PDB file of C-alpha atoms in Angstrom:
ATOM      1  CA  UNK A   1      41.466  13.629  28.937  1.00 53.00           C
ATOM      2  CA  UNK A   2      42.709  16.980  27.806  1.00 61.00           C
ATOM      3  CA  UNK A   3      40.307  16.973  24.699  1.00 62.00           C
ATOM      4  CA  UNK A   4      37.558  16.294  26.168  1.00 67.00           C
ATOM      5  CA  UNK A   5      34.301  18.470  26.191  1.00 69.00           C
ATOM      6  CA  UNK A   6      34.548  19.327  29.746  1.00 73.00           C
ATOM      7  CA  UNK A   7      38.122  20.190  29.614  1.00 76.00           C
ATOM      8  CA  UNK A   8      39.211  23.996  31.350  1.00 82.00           C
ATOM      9  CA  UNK A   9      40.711  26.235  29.238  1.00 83.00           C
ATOM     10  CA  UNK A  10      43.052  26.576  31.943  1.00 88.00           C
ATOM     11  CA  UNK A  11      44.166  23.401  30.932  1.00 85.00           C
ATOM     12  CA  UNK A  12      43.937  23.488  27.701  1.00 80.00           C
ATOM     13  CA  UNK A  13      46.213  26.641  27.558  1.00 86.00           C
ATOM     14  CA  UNK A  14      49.084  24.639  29.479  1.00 86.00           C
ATOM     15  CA  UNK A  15      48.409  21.879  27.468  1.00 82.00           C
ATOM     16  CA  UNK A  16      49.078  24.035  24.459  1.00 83.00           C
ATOM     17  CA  UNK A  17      51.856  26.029  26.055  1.00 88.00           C
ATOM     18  CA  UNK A  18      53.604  22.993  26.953  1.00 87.00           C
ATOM     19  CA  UNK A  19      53.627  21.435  23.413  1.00 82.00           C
ATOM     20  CA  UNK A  20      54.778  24.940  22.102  1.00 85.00           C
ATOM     21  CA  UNK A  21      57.809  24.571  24.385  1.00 87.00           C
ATOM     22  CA  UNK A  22      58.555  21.202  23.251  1.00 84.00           C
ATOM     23  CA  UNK A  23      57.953  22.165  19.687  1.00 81.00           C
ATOM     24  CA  UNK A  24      60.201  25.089  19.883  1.00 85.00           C
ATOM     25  CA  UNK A  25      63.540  23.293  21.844  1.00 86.00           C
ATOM     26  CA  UNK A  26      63.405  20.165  19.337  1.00 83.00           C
ATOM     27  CA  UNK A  27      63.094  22.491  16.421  1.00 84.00           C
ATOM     28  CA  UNK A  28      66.603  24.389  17.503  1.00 86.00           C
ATOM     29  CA  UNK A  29      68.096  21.007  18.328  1.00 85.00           C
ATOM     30  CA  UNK A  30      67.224  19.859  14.675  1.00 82.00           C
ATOM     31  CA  UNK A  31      68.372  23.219  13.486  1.00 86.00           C
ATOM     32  CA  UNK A  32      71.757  22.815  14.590  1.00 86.00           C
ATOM     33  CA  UNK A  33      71.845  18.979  14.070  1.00 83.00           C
ATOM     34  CA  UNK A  34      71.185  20.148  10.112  1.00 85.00           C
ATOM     35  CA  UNK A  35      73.626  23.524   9.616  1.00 86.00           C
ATOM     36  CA  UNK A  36      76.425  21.605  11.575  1.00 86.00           C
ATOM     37  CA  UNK A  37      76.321  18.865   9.223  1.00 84.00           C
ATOM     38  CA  UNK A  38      76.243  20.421   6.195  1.00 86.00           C
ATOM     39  CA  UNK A  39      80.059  21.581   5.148  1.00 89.00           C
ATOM     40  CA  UNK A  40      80.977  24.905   5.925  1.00 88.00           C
ATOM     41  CA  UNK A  41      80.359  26.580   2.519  1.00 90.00           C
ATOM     42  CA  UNK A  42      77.494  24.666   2.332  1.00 89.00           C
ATOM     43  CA  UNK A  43      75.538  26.577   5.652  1.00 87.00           C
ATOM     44  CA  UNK A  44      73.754  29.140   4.226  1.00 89.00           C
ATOM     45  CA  UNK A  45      71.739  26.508   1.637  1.00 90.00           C
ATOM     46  CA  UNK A  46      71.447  24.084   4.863  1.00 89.00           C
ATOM     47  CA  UNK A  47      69.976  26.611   6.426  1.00 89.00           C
ATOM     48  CA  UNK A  48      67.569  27.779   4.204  1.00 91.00           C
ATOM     49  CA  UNK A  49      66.679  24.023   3.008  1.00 90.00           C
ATOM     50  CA  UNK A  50      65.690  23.301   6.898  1.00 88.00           C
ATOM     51  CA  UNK A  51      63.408  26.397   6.663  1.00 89.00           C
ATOM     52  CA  UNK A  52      61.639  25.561   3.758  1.00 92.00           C
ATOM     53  CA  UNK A  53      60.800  21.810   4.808  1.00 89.00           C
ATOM     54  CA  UNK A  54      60.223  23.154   8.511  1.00 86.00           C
ATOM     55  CA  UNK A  55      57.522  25.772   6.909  1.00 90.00           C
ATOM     56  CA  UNK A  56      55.774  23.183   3.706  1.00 93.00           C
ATOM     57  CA  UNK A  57      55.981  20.317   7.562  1.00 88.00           C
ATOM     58  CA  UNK A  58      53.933  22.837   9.441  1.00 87.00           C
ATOM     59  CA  UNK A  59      51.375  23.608   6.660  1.00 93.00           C
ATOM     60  CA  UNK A  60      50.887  19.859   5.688  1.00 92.00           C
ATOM     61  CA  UNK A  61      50.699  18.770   9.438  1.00 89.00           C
ATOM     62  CA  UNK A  62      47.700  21.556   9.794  1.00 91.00           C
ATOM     63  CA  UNK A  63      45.799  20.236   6.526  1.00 94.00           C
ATOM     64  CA  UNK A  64      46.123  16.773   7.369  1.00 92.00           C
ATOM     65  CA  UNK A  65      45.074  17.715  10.911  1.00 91.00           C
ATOM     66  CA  UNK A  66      41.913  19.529   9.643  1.00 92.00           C
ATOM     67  CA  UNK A  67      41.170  16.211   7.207  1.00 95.00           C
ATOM     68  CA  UNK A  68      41.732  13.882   9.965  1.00 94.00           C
ATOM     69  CA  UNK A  69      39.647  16.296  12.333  1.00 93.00           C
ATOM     70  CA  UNK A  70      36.922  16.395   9.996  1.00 95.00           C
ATOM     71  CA  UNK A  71      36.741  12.723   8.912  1.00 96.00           C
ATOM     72  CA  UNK A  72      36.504  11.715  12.742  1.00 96.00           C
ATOM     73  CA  UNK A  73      33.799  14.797  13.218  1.00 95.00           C
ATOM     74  CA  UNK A  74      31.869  13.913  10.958  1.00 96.00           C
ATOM     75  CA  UNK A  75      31.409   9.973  11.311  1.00 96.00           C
ATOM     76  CA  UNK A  76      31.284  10.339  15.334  1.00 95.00           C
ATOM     77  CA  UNK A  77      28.280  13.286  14.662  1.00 95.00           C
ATOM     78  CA  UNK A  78      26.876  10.479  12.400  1.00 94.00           C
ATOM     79  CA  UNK A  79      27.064   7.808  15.025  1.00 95.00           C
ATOM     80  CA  UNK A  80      25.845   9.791  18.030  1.00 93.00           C
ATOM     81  CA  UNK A  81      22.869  11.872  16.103  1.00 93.00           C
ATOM     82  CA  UNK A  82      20.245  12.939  18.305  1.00 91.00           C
ATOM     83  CA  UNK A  83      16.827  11.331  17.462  1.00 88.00           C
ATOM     84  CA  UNK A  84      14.517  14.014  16.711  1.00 86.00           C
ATOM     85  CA  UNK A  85      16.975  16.324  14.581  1.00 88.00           C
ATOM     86  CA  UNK A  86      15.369  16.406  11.051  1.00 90.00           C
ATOM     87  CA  UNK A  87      17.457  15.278   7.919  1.00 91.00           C
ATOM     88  CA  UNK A  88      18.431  19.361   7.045  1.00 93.00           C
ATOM     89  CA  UNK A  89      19.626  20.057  10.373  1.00 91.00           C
ATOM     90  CA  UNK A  90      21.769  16.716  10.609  1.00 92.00           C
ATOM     91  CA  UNK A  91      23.293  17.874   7.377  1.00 94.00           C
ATOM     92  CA  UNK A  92      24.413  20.822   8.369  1.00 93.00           C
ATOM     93  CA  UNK A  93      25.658  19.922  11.536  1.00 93.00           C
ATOM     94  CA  UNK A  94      27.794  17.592   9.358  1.00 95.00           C
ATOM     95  CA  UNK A  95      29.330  19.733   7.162  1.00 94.00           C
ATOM     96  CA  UNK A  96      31.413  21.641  10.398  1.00 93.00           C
ATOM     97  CA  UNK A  97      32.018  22.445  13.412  1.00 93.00           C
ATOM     98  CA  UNK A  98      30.311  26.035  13.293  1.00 94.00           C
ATOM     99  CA  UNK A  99      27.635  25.038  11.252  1.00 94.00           C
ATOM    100  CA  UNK A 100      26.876  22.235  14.010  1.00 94.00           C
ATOM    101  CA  UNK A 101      27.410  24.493  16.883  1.00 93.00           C
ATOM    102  CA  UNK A 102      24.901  27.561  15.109  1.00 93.00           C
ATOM    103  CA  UNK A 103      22.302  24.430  13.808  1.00 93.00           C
ATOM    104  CA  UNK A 104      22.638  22.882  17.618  1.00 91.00           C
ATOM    105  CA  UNK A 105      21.356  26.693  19.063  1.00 91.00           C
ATOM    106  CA  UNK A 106      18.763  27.464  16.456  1.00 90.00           C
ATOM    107  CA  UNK A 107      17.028  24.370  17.453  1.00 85.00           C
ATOM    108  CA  UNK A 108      14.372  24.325  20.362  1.00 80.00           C
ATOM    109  CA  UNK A 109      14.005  20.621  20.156  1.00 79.00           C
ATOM    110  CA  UNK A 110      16.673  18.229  20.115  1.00 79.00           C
ATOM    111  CA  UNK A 111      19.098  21.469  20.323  1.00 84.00           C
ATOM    112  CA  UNK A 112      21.122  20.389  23.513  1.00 89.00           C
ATOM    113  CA  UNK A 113      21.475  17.500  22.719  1.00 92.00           C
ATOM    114  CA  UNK A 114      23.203  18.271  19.322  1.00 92.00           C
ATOM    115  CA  UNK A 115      25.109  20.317  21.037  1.00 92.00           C
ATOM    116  CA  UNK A 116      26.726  17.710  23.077  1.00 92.00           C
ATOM    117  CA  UNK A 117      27.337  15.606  20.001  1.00 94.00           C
ATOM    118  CA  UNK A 118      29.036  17.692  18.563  1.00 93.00           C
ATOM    119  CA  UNK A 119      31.034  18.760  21.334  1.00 92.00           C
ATOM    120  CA  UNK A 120      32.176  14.946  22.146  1.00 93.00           C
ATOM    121  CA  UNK A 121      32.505  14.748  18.157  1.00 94.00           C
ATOM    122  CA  UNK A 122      34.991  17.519  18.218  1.00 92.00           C
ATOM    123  CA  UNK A 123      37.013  15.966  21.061  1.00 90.00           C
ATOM    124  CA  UNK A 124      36.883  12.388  19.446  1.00 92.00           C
ATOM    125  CA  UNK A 125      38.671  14.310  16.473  1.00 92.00           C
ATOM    126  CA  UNK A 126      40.947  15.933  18.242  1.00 88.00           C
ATOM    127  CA  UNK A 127      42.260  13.136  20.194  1.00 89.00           C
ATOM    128  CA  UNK A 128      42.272  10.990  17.106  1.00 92.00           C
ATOM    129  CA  UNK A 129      44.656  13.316  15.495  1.00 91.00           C
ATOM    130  CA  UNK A 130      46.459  13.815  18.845  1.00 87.00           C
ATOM    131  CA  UNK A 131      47.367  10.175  18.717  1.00 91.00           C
ATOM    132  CA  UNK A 132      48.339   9.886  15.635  1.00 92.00           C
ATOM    133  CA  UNK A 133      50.652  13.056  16.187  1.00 87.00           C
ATOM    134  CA  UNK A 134      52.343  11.335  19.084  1.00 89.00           C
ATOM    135  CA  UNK A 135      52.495   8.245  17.442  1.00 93.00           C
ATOM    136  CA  UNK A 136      54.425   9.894  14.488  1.00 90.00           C
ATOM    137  CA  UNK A 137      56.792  11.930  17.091  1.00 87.00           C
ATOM    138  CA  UNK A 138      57.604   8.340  18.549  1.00 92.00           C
ATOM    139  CA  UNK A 139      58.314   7.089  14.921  1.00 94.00           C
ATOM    140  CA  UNK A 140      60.045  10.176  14.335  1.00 88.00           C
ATOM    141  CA  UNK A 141      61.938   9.851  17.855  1.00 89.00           C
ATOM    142  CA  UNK A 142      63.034   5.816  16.716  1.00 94.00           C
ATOM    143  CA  UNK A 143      64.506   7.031  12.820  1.00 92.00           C
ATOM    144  CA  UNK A 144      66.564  10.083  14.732  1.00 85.00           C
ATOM    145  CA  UNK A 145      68.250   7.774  16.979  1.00 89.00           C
ATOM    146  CA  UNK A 146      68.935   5.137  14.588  1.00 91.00           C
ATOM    147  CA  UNK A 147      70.400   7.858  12.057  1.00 86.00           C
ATOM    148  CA  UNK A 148      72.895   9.518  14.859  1.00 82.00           C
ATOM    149  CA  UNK A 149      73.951   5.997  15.907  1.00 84.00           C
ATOM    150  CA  UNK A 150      75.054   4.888  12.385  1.00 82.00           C
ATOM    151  CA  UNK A 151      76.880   8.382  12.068  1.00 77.00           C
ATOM    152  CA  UNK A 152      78.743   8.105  15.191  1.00 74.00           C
ATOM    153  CA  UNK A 153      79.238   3.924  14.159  1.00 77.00           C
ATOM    154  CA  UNK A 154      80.912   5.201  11.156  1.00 75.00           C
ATOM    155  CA  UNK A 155      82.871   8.435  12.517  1.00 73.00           C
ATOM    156  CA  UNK A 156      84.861   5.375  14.739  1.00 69.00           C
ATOM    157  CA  UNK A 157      85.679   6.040  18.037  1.00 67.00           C
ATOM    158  CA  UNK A 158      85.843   9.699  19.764  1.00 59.00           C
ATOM    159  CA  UNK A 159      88.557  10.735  21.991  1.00 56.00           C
ATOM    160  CA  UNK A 160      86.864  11.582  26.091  1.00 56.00           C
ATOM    161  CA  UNK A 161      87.092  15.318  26.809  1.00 55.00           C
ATOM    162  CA  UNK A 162      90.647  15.660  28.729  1.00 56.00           C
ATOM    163  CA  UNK A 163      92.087  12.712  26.455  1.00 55.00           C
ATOM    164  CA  UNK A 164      95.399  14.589  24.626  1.00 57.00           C
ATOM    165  CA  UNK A 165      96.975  12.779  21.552  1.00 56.00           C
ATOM    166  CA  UNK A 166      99.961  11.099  22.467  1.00 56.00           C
ATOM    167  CA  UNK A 167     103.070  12.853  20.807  1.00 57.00           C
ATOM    168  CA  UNK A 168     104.616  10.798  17.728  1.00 57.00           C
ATOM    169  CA  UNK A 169     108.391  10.551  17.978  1.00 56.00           C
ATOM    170  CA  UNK A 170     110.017  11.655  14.979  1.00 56.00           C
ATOM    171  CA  UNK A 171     113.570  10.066  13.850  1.00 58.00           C
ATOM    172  CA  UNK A 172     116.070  12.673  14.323  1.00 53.00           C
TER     173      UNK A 172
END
């Protein structure tokens, strides 16, 4: 698994590169899809209304990232606790990731083995919150389609590229 402690950073940099692609094609897509609905007088506030919610999106996606992150970290650490690290060094390595790495190296005994913990601790928070991510995109993915097929269901039927209207006959 790409989260995993072993994991290149080959890898992960590809992994990361490749979401950043993603990221960046569906956000233009959902650009458009926004400004072209909006009426033409309307763009500029479209526009800017997108931004805003794309921006206040990103920011809550990274807190509840961290929180999720965290909560996982912390109750894997707990779990997977090395016997042999005393009750002051278990509580810092609880309270984050750098204070678990830096507690994990000061120690001679039981120090390794921290380390690991928190290592597969990390990676059991990152692929919780990787789940859940793709399990919102797929939510996400479901509401978008059902939205555009109700808006072309109630714009009727559209004409096939080539089709010309057929020329009315007016009395004389």
């Amino acid at each position: 698994m790409a989260t995993s402690p072993d994991t290149t950073l080959l890898l992960i940099i590809a992994g990361i590169s490749v979401v950043g692609l993603g990221h960046g094609v569906a956000m233009a897509l959902v650009v458009d899809l926004i400004v072209s609905s909006a009426p033409a007088e309307k763009t500029g506030s479209a526009a800017a209304a997108q931004e805003v919610g794309g921006e206040l999106g990103t920011a809550l996606g990274i807190a509840a990232g961290g929180a999720v992150g965290m909560t996982v970290y912390r109750a894997s650490l707990s779990a997977s606790m090395p016997a042999g690290v005393s009750d002051t060094a278990a509580t810092s390595a609880l309270n984050s990731v750098h204070e678990g790495i830096a507690t994990a190296q000061e120690l001679s005994a039981g120090g390794p083995e921290l380390l690991t913990a928190v290592h597969h601790a990390v990676a059991a928070g990152l692929q919780t919150y990787a789940a859940i991510g793709a399990a919102l995109v797929g939510l996400a993915v479901v509401l978008v389609t059902i939205v555009l097929v109700r808006r072309d269901d109630a714009q009727g039927p559209h004409e096939e590229e080539g089709d010309t209207p057929t020329p009315v006959d007016t009395p004389s």
